[in-house]
Tab-separated table of C-alpha atoms in Angstrom:
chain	number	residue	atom	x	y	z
P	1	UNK	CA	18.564	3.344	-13.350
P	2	UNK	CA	15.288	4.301	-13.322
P	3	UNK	CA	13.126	4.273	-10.033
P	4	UNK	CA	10.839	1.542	-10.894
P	5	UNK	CA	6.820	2.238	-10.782
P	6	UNK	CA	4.761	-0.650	-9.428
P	7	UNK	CA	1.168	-0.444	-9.330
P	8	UNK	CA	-0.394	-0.937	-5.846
P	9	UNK	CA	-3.279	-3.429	-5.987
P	10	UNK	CA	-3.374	-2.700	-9.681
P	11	UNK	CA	-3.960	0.339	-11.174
P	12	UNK	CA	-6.149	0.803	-7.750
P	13	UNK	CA	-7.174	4.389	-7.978
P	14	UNK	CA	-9.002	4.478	-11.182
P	15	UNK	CA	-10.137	0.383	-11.323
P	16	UNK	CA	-11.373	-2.026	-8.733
P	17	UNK	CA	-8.586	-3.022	-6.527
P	18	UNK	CA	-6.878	-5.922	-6.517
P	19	UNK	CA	-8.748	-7.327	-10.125
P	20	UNK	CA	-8.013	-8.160	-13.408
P	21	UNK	CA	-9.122	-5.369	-14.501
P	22	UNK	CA	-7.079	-3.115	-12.294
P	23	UNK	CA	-3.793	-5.355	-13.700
P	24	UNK	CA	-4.617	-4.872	-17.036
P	25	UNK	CA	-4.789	-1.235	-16.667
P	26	UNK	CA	-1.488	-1.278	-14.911
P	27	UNK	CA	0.015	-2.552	-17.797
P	28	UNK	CA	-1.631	-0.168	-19.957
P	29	UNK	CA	-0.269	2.501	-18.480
P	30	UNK	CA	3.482	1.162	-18.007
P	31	UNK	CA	3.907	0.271	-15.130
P	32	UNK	CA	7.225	-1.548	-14.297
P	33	UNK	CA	5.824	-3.654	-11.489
P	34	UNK	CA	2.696	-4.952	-9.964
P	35	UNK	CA	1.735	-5.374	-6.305
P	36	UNK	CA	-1.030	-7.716	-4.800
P	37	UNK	CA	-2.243	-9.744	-1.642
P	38	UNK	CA	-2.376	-13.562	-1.344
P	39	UNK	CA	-4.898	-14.821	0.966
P	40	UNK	CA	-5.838	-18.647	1.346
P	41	UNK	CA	-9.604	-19.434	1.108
P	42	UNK	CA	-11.639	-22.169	3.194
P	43	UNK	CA	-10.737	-25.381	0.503
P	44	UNK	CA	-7.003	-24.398	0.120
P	45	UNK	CA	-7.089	-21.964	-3.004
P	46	UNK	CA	-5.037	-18.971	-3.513
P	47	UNK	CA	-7.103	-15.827	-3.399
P	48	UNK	CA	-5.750	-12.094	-4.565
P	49	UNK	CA	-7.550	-9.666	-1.970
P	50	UNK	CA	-6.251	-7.351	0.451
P	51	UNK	CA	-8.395	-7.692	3.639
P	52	UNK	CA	-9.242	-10.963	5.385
P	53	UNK	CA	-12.451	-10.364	4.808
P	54	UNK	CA	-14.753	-9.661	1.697
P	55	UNK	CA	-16.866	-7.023	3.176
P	56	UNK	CA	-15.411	-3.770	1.826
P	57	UNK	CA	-14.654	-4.204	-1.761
P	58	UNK	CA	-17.632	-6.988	-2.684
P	59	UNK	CA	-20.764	-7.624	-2.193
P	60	UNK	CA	-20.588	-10.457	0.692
P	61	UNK	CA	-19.723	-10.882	3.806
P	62	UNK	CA	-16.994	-12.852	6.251
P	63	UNK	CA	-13.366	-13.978	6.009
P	64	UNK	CA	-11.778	-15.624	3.050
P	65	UNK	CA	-10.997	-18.674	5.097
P	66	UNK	CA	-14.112	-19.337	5.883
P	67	UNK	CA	-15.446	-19.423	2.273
P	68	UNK	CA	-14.966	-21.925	-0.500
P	69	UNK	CA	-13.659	-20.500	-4.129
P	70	UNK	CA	-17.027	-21.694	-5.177
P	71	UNK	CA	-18.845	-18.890	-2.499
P	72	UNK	CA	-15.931	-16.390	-3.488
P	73	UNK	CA	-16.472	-16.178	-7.029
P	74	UNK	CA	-20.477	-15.674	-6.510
P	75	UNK	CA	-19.341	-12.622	-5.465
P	76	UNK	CA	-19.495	-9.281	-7.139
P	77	UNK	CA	-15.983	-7.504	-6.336
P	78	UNK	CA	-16.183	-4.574	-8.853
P	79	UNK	CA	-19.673	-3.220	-8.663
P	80	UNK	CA	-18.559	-0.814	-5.569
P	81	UNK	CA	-15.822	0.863	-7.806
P	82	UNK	CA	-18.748	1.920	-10.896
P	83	UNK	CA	-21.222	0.113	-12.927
P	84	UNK	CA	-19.216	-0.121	-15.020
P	85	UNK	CA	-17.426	-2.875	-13.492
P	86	UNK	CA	-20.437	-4.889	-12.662
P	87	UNK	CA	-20.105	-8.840	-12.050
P	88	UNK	CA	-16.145	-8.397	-11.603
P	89	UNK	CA	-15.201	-12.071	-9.670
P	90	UNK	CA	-12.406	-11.927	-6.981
P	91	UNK	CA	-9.280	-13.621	-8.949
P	92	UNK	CA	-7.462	-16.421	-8.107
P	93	UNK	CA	-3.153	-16.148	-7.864
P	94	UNK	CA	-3.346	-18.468	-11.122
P	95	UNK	CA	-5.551	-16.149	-12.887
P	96	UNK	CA	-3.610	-13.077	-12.074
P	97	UNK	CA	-0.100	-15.110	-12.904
P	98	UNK	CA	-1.941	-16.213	-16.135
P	99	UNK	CA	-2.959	-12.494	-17.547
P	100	UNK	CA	0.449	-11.322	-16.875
P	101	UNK	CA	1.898	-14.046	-19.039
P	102	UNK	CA	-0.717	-13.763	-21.475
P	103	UNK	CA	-0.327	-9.891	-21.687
P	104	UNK	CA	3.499	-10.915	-22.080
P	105	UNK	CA	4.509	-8.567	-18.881
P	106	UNK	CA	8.407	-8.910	-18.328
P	107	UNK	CA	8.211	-6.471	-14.777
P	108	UNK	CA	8.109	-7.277	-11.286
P	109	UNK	CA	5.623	-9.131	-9.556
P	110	UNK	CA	5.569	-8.257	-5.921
P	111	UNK	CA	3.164	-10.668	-3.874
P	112	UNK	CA	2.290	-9.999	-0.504
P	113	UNK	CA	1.605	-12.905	1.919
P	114	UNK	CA	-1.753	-11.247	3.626
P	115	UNK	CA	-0.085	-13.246	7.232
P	116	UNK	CA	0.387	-10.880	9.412
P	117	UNK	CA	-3.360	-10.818	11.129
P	118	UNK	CA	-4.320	-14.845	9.968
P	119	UNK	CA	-1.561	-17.204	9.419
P	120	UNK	CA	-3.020	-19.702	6.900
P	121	UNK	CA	-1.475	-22.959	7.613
P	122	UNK	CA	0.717	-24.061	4.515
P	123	UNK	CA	0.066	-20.817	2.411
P	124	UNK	CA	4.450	-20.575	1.846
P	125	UNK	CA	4.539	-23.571	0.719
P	126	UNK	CA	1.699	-23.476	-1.688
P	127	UNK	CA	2.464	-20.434	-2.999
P	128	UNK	CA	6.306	-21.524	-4.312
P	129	UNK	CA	4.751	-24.448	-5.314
P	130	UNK	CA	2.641	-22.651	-7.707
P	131	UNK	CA	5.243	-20.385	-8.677
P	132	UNK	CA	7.851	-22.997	-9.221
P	133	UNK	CA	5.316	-24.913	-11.949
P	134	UNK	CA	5.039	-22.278	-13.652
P	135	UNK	CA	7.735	-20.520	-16.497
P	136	UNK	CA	7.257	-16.408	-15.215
P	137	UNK	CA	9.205	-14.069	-18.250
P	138	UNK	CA	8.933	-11.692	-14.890
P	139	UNK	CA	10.771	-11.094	-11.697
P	140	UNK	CA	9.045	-12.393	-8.712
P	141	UNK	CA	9.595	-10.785	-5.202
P	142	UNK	CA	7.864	-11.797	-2.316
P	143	UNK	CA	7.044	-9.477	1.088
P	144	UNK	CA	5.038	-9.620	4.117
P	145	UNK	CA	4.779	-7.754	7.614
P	146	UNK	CA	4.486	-11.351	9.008
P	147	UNK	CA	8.493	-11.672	9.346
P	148	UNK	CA	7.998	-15.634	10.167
P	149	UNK	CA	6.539	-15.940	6.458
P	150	UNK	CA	10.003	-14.225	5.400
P	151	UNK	CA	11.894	-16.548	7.516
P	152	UNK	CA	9.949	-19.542	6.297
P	153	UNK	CA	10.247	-18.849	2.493
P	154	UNK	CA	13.675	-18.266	3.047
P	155	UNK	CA	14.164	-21.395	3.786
P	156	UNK	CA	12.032	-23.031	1.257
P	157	UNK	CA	14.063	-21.044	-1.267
P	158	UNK	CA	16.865	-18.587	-0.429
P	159	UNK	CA	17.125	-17.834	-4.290
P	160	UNK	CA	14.526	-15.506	-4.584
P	161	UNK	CA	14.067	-11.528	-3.507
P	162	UNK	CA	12.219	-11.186	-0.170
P	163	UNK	CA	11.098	-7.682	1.516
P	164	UNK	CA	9.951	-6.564	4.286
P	165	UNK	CA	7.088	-4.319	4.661
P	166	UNK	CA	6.351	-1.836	7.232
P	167	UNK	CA	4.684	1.564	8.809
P	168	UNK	CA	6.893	2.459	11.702
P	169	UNK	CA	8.497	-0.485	13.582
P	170	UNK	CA	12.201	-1.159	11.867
P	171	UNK	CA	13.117	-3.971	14.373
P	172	UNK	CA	12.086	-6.610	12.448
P	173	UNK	CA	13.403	-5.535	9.081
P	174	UNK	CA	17.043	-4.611	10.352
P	175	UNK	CA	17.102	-8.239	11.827
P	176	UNK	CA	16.065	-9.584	8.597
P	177	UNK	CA	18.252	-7.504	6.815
P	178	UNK	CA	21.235	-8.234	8.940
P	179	UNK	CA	20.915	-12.197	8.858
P	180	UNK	CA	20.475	-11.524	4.740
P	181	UNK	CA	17.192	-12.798	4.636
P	182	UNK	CA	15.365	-10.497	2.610
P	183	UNK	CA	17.347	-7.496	0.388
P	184	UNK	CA	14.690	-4.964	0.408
P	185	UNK	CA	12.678	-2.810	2.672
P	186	UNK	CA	8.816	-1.900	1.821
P	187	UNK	CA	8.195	1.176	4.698
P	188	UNK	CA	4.885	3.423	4.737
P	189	UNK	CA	6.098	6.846	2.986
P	190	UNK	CA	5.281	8.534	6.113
P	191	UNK	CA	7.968	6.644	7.653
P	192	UNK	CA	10.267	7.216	4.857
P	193	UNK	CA	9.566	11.374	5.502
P	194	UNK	CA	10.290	11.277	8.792
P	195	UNK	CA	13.950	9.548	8.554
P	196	UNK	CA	14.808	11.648	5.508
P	197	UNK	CA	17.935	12.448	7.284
P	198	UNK	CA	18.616	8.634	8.116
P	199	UNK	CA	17.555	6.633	5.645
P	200	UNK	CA	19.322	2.831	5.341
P	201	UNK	CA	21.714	1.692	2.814
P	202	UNK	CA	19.468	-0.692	1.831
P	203	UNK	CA	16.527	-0.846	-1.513
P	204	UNK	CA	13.785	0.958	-0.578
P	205	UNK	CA	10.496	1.381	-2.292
P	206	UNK	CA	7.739	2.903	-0.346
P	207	UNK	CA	4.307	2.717	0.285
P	208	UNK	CA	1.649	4.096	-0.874
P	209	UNK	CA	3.634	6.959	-3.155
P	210	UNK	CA	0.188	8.898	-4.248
P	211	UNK	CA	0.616	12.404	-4.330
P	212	UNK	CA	2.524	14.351	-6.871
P	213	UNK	CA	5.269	15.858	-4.127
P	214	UNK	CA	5.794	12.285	-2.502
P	215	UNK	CA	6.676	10.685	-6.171
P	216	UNK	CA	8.995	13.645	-6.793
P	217	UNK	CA	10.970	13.508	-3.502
P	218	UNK	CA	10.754	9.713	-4.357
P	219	UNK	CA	12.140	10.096	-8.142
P	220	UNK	CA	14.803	12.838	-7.178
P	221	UNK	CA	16.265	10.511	-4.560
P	222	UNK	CA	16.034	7.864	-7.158
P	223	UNK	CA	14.911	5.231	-4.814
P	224	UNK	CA	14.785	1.771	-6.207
P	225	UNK	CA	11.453	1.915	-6.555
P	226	UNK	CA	7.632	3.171	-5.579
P	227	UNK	CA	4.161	1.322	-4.725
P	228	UNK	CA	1.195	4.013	-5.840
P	229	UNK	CA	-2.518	3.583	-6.660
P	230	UNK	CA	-1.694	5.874	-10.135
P	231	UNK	CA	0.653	4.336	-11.922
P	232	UNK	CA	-0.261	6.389	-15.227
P	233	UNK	CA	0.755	9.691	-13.716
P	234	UNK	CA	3.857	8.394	-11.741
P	235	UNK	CA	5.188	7.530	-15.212
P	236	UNK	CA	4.261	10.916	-16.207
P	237	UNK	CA	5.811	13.028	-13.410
P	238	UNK	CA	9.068	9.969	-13.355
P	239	UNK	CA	9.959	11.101	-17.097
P	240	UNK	CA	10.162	14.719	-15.882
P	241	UNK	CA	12.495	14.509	-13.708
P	242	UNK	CA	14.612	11.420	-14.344
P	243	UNK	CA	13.585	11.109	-18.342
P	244	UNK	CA	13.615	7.778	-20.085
C-alpha cells in the first residue's frame, strides 16, 4: 500500500488556502486525499475556512459566526495569495462537496470540525446531515482536536472513520482510541519525530509533512498516510521511494 498524499487546505502552498481553487489544483496534481476546516457562520451555513475569523486570508474582518453567508461571500479570500486570484469567495461545504463530485474525485475527504476554540451549537449534526443527502464516489473521514465532537459523531453514526488530531497531548487520542471511537491518529510531525522510537500501533498520518526529509522518513516508514501544503512534489518524492 501506498502512503496516501492528502492535500492540506488544498493544494495550500502554491493556491489560496482552503478554496476552490486550491482543491482543484490538488486534484491536478494527484493527490489521494483532501483536507479542510468546517466552520458554522452567523445564519447556520457551513463555511470551509481554517481560523474563526476572516482576518488573515480575506479581506474582512471578525468571526465567522458572527457573519451571515451573505457578508462572507462579499469577501475577497484569494487576493492575499496573488492577483491572480482576485475576487476568490470563501466556499461553502456544499460547494467544495460539489467540485469534488463534479471533478469525479474517488479519494479521501478528510473534514475537520474547526470546534476546538468555538463550539458551534448543532454543527455535528448538520454536517452528517449534509453528508448523508448526498451520494460521495469518495471516502469521508472526519477529525477534530475537540474530542467531544468525536464522541458526539460517534454517536450520530459509528459507521464512519473518525481521527483525532493533535500537536503534543496523546491523552485524549489513546482514550478515544481505546473505547474504539475513532481508528486514526492526526499528530503534528514534530510530535511524530520525537516518538520515533515509540510510535502507536495505530494509522497515523501526520501533520503538516512539508519538507522533502519529513515526506521521506514519512514514505520509508510507509505510514498510512501524510497532510502537506505540496501535494505535487510529495507525489514526486512518494514514487521514488515507494514507486507506483
Amino acid at each position: 500500500m501506498l502512503t496516501k498524499i492528502i492535500a492540506h487546505r488544498g493544494s495550500k502552498g502554491i493556491r489560496p488556502e482552503n478554496t476552490l481553487p486550491a482543491f482543484e489544483k490538488a486534484i491536478e496534481e494527484g493527490a489521494d486525499g483532501i483536507e479542510t476546516d468546517v466552520h458554522m457562520s452567523k445564519d447556520g451555513h457551513l463555511i470551509i475556512m481554517h481560523d474563526e475569523t476572516v482576518d488573515r486570508t480575506t479581506n474582512g474582518q471578525g468571526r465567522i459566526m458572527d457573519q451571515t453567508l451573505m457578508q462572507l461571500k462579499t469577501l475577497d479570500a484569494g487576493s492575499y495569495f496573488g492577483y491572480a486570484y482576485l475576487g476568490t469567495q470563501i466556499p461553502t461545504l456544499n460547494e467544495v462537496i460539489q467540485l469534488l463530485i463534479a471533478k469525479k474525485f474517488k479519494g479521501i475527504f478528510n473534514l475537520e470540525l474547526k470546534t476546538d476554540k468555538i463550539q458551534y451549537p448543532g454543527i455535528e449534526e448538520k454536517v452528517l446531515a449534509y453528508m448523508n443527502q448526498q451520494e460521495l464516489p469518495f471516502k469521508v473521514i472526519y477529525s477534530s482536536f475537540h474530542p467531544q465532537s468525536l464522541v458526539k459523531m460517534y454517536s450520530l453514526n459509528p459507521d464512519i472513520e473518525y481521527a483525532s488530531l493533535f500537536k503534543v497531548q496523546t491523552k485524549f487520542a489513546r482514550r478515544l482510541y481505546r473505547k474504539r471511537l475513532i481508528r486514526d491518529w492526526h499528530p503534528d510531525i514534530r510530535w511524530v519525530r520525537a516518538h520515533r522510537f515509540f510510535l502507536p500501533h495505530v494509522q497515523l498520518r501526520p501533520w503538516t509533512v512539508n519538507s522533502d526529509d519529513d515526506m521521506r522518513y514519512c514514505f520509508k516508514r510507509r505510514f498510512d498516510g501524510i497532510i502537506t501544503d505540496y501535494p505535487g512534489r510529495a507525489v514526486i518524492i512518494r514514487k521514488s521511494i515507494q514507486g507506483g
